[in-house]
Amino acid sequence: MGDWQTLAVERRGEVDWVTMNRPDRLNALDDTLVEELSRYFGDLATNRDVRIVVLKGAGRAFCAGLDLQAGGNRHDWDTIDRLRHQRSIAEIVMRMRYAPQPIVSLVHGPACGGGFAMALASDIRIAGESVRMNAAFVRLGLSACDIGVSYFLPRLVGASLAAELMLTGDFIHAERALACGLVSRVVPDDQMEAAAAPLIDQMLTTSPLGLRLTKEALRMSLDAPSLESAIAMEDRNQILAATSPDFGEGVRAFFEKRRPDYSRKVPA
């Protein structure tokens, strides 16, 4: 999928372990990291070899947000240039959501601004005990509504807590993040990968098509205007999955009390 300067991508079976790799800058987003994250998540749309993605940060942080010291000649930019750059960062979280693979983020240390947004855009968040997340933009003279945070955060924690965090820029730490459902579990930093392992293994026992359709329906149902709309999407996906050879293999494995082998592709 390409040579990387600021990412480390390790393929383990059907899982990509993607590490933001600027530890000396707390994995802050410079132009290269923005471009590589966008390219990586964009390429997932047509990648059938990768079934799950694990996203993490090297060193002491997940991602400390935009690298304010890597501005270059941005003071010369006009409004169109600034909008283009803004959208290039926002594209990362949109591509994360539209990627068919579930994304598990292992979040430790600072996860601020754009790093907070990427954590929120993930499907599953496992926090290290050191995690400290915030909508940093409002503390820098900007709006806290940036890179999808105003969309994701209220849906995850409710309107009141989202407003508190976004209007103040206050940090949310591990214990409170777990209590409000922002993360699914909290573990010592050095145990995050071990905590993710059983979740990954369980997802890998599902059919490739079923896993993709489940992520799609979950995403669509967040914005479904009615119960009927959500059920219509579920019905469509179930019929697609039922006509796949994977369904027959899944049923056989269930009755034979074994792990499914979805590479068989045997008709039901």
PDB file of N, CA and C in Angstrom, residues 73-88:
ATOM      1  N   ASN A  73       4.657  27.993   5.201  1.00  0.00           N
ATOM      2  CA  ASN A  73       4.272  29.307   4.667  1.00  0.00           C
ATOM      3  C   ASN A  73       2.774  29.551   4.749  1.00  0.00           C
ATOM      4  N   ARG A  74       2.112  28.963   5.750  1.00  0.00           N
ATOM      5  CA  ARG A  74       0.655  29.079   5.815  1.00  0.00           C
ATOM      6  C   ARG A  74       0.180  30.501   6.035  1.00  0.00           C
ATOM      7  N   HIS A  75       1.034  31.371   6.545  1.00  0.00           N
ATOM      8  CA  HIS A  75       0.621  32.761   6.731  1.00  0.00           C
ATOM      9  C   HIS A  75       0.355  33.450   5.400  1.00  0.00           C
ATOM     10  N   ASP A  76       0.848  32.860   4.297  1.00  0.00           N
ATOM     11  CA  ASP A  76       0.617  33.424   2.957  1.00  0.00           C
ATOM     12  C   ASP A  76      -0.647  32.878   2.302  1.00  0.00           C
ATOM     13  N   TRP A  77      -1.308  31.895   2.949  1.00  0.00           N
ATOM     14  CA  TRP A  77      -2.455  31.250   2.322  1.00  0.00           C
ATOM     15  C   TRP A  77      -3.669  32.176   2.312  1.00  0.00           C
ATOM     16  N   ASP A  78      -4.467  32.058   1.256  1.00  0.00           N
ATOM     17  CA  ASP A  78      -5.747  32.744   1.239  1.00  0.00           C
ATOM     18  C   ASP A  78      -6.823  31.791   1.771  1.00  0.00           C
ATOM     19  N   THR A  79      -8.069  32.231   1.734  1.00  0.00           N
ATOM     20  CA  THR A  79      -9.155  31.443   2.320  1.00  0.00           C
ATOM     21  C   THR A  79      -9.309  30.092   1.634  1.00  0.00           C
ATOM     22  N   ILE A  80      -9.164  30.049   0.322  1.00  0.00           N
ATOM     23  CA  ILE A  80      -9.315  28.784  -0.410  1.00  0.00           C
ATOM     24  C   ILE A  80      -8.218  27.802  -0.007  1.00  0.00           C
ATOM     25  N   ASP A  81      -6.995  28.283   0.137  1.00  0.00           N
ATOM     26  CA  ASP A  81      -5.899  27.417   0.583  1.00  0.00           C
ATOM     27  C   ASP A  81      -6.188  26.854   1.965  1.00  0.00           C
ATOM     28  N   ARG A  82      -6.685  27.695   2.857  1.00  0.00           N
ATOM     29  CA  ARG A  82      -6.958  27.250   4.218  1.00  0.00           C
ATOM     30  C   ARG A  82      -8.100  26.236   4.250  1.00  0.00           C
ATOM     31  N   LEU A  83      -9.106  26.452   3.427  1.00  0.00           N
ATOM     32  CA  LEU A  83     -10.207  25.509   3.372  1.00  0.00           C
ATOM     33  C   LEU A  83      -9.747  24.163   2.815  1.00  0.00           C
ATOM     34  N   ARG A  84      -8.884  24.202   1.808  1.00  0.00           N
ATOM     35  CA  ARG A  84      -8.349  22.956   1.251  1.00  0.00           C
ATOM     36  C   ARG A  84      -7.578  22.181   2.306  1.00  0.00           C
ATOM     37  N   HIS A  85      -6.756  22.879   3.085  1.00  0.00           N
ATOM     38  CA  HIS A  85      -5.981  22.206   4.126  1.00  0.00           C
ATOM     39  C   HIS A  85      -6.889  21.664   5.222  1.00  0.00           C
ATOM     40  N   GLN A  86      -7.872  22.466   5.624  1.00  0.00           N
ATOM     41  CA  GLN A  86      -8.831  22.015   6.633  1.00  0.00           C
ATOM     42  C   GLN A  86      -9.534  20.747   6.180  1.00  0.00           C
ATOM     43  N   ARG A  87      -9.983  20.733   4.933  1.00  0.00           N
ATOM     44  CA  ARG A  87     -10.707  19.555   4.434  1.00  0.00           C
ATOM     45  C   ARG A  87      -9.790  18.343   4.325  1.00  0.00           C
ATOM     46  N   SER A  88      -8.510  18.555   4.044  1.00  0.00           N
ATOM     47  CA  SER A  88      -7.596  17.414   3.935  1.00  0.00           C
ATOM     48  C   SER A  88      -7.485  16.678   5.266  1.00  0.00           C
TER      49      SER A  88
END
